[in-house]
Amino acid sequence: MSATYELRGPVAVITLDNPPVNGLGYDTRKGITDGLDKARADDKVKAIVITGAGKAFSGGADIREFGSPKALQEPNLLSVILAVEACTKPVVAAIHTVCMGGGLELSLGCHYRVAAPGTQVALPEVKLGLVPGAGGTQRLSRVIGVENALNMIVSGEPVKSELLAMAPGQKLFDKMIDGDLLAGAVAFATEVADKRPLPLVRNLKAEHPNPDAFFQFARNTVGAMSRNFPAPLQCVETVAASVYKKFDDGMKQEREAFIALMMTPESRALRHAFVAERATTKIPDVPADTPVRDVKKLAVIGAGTMGGGIAMNFLNAGIPVVMLEMKQEALDKGVAIIRKNYDAQVKKGKLKQDKLDARMALLSTTLNYADLKDADMVIEAVFEDIGVKEQVFKTLDEVMKPGAILASNTSTLDVNRIASFTKRPQDVIGTHFFSPANVMKLLEVVRGEKTAKDVLATVMALGKKIKKTCVVSGVCDGFIGNRMIEQYSRQAGFLLEEGCTPQQVDKAVEKFGFAMGPFRMGDLAGNDVGWYIRKRRYLEKPDLRYSKTADLLCEMGRFGQKTGAGWYDYVPGKRDAIPSALVDGMIEKHRAELGITPRKIGDDEIVHRLVYALVNEGAKIVEEGIALRASDIDMVYLTGYGFPLHRGGPMCYADTVGLFNVVAAMNRFAKNPHDDAKFWQPAPLLARLAAEGKTFS
Ligand SMILES: NC(=O)c1ccc[n+]([C@@H]2O[C@H](COP(=O)([O-])OP(=O)(O)OC[C@H]3O[C@@H](n4cnc5c(N)ncnc54)[C@H](O)[C@@H]3O)[C@@H](O)[C@H]2O)c1
């Protein structure tokens, strides 16, 4: 049973008890209705208090029940709320810490609500592409006003209980209770025990002085801000129903909207991402209770682009950092950039000056490896050159204390080889940050062959502490994200050869929802980066087909924004990508040399060739065990590569399209004489799932 029942004098107390946040799973719901039955049948009971054990009143639906029939099994949440409303003895919700989603809806069904200050109150369903589905849209506007309710429901953001309690005319909380909440709630319940009739939120009116104008304004602004998602506009419509319709009719509209949204690919994508994010932390052979090493001080080697950003993450989390470089000038430059980044945050009002000072005070610098001896972990971010890495790791092996974690931020080199430069490969791991490292959410945690379990667990925990989405990757060329993007880039090159312009490809991909198309992305990151990698890597793979257009671009010195020209032209000081006649000419000439007659390629083909290139490589990565699960790949793409959230990541998107259809399209692409038939050979896992009618998830 996930709810307990006890008597406190004439008051029955039902305590939701389903850690971690008292999710309203089947057992908890049943516990509530059983408790109500018991209380009703007991003549000594005059009133009932519903509260939550531990760290929440209730966080809402139990995510473990997501998508399972148990979520709908009676008593479902709507039935529980009806039972609470219909109870002949007063029911008081005693709210504390977290009161969200279904938890808030449950409390709104109670006759009274008392709350502790500091409670986070929210209806976050919109974040899963839904509207609240158990009366939230109809009841919240009746107790805190239409505008306040709409703001909370459209944003999904939590509001502190004491703020809500101050709203003029609010009827959400009957009393705020400092100190012992349960004792206060029991006293309150005793006080109101004999009062009749029992107040019901459904009997209140949701009013607005000028509803037509207000809702039209809301439709315009919300519509413009949420183009790829249908739920926010439905939030507006359902809250409008609380004003225009009778309570039961409004409930019906809310229900219909909830069910319709549940079926949309957008909600599916958001729910997928929500579950996928939580799944990333689960590593089958590294249980959650694996002991972790204490990391109180960090060292960073290299104060360049990545080293500085990496250091900032730890300074932000209050962890002291010592940064090492070869020359004082490099240190000074690195520190100046960190300070400049913080200054910019202060200017924007995102950071207080005293916080900036505190963070900078945690940073020290050195030219001497001896100063690293008390660091618990070191992250190396020096040049991407195996010789340089070898020398650095050999030195670290000598100077770092026993048990210190030795991490490399390498983006392409073999972490096992780096580990072999030391006598403690069990302590070596890859931490692949994304640029800018202080901003990007993604951290690929690269598990070497010999990486110890507690080292992996420590780095995962540390990643959480610095607020990253950590995804475990095995060792392979490019790890998860870059290994896949290589195939995407190869396809982008073939598209140019066959007739596309860079802007046409970018536009199609951006219309699909990517933050940036492949060519604008190349100009931002620097086209030379891929050029050097191709020179090194494709030498080893002479039969690998790829388009030479990107190499020709680099030979023209067009490295991207940093050289003022890349796939596009740029005006100094601006980032607008201007189509370049020079580049178009280069592509046309190359195309003619290959003897290809250009053809018009539609947006759908462009998008599918690029995204299925990701999907096919992703399937190989799952099958090889490089990624622990397909949803980890989605998290890599959502948090590190600007993949559109409303599509849920490449693997989720493929599931939505249907793997059978994905493979059929790949077979069609394989017949294109200018593409590469080998490229489109479906990965065995993809072929098998498609044949069996299954999905990655
Ligand atoms: N730039 C990116 O987008 C990106 C993204 C992910 C990973 N990485 C990886 O991060 C690492 C660093 O890349 P970056 O872009 O910051 O390079 P960078 O050139 O900006 O910085 C490297 C710094 O390391 C210093 N350095 C070089 N050798 C050193 C040594 N022996 N001892 C101490 N310091 C030394 C250099 O002086 C320089 O300041 C590389 O392995 C790279 O592949 C880069």
PDB file of C-alpha atoms in Angstrom, residues 14 62-63 66 96 102 105 124 170 235 276 280 311 321 337 388 423 450 463 483 487 524 556 576 603 638 687:
ATOM      1  CA  ILE A  14      -4.132   9.681   4.960  1.00  0.00           C
ATOM      2  CA  ASP A  62       3.931   8.166 -11.231  1.00  0.00           C
ATOM      3  CA  ILE A  63       6.319   8.175 -14.182  1.00  0.00           C
ATOM      4  CA  PHE A  66       3.790   6.123 -18.006  1.00  0.00           C
ATOM      5  CA  HIS A  96       4.292  20.877   1.556  1.00  0.00           C
ATOM      6  CA  GLY A 102      -1.902  15.458 -10.366  1.00  0.00           C
ATOM      7  CA  GLU A 105      -5.248  18.602  -8.965  1.00  0.00           C
ATOM      8  CA  PRO A 124       3.873  21.079 -15.467  1.00  0.00           C
ATOM      9  CA  GLN A 170      -6.945  33.819  -3.824  1.00  0.00           C
ATOM     10  CA  CYS A 235      -3.841  25.231 -22.416  1.00  0.00           C
ATOM     11  CA  ALA A 276      15.187   9.113 -21.680  1.00  0.00           C
ATOM     12  CA  THR A 280      20.829   7.947 -18.967  1.00  0.00           C
ATOM     13  CA  ALA A 311      36.684  24.997 -15.440  1.00  0.00           C
ATOM     14  CA  VAL A 321      39.886  24.460  -9.829  1.00  0.00           C
ATOM     15  CA  ILE A 337      38.099  34.802 -21.001  1.00  0.00           C
ATOM     16  CA  VAL A 388      50.928  15.644 -26.646  1.00  0.00           C
ATOM     17  CA  LYS A 423      50.150   2.682 -14.841  1.00  0.00           C
ATOM     18  CA  LYS A 450      39.662  -0.721 -17.962  1.00  0.00           C
ATOM     19  CA  GLY A 463      28.290  15.498 -14.123  1.00  0.00           C
ATOM     20  CA  ARG A 483      30.492   9.163 -35.093  1.00  0.00           C
ATOM     21  CA  GLN A 487      27.549  10.062 -41.697  1.00  0.00           C
ATOM     22  CA  LEU A 524      30.137  28.166 -36.860  1.00  0.00           C
ATOM     23  CA  MET A 556      39.835  28.160 -50.691  1.00  0.00           C
ATOM     24  CA  ASP A 576      24.063  36.380 -40.852  1.00  0.00           C
ATOM     25  CA  ASP A 603      12.910  18.996 -48.732  1.00  0.00           C
ATOM     26  CA  LEU A 638      18.718  16.669 -28.186  1.00  0.00           C
ATOM     27  CA  ALA A 687      16.770  -4.396 -40.406  1.00  0.00           C
TER      28      ALA A 687
END
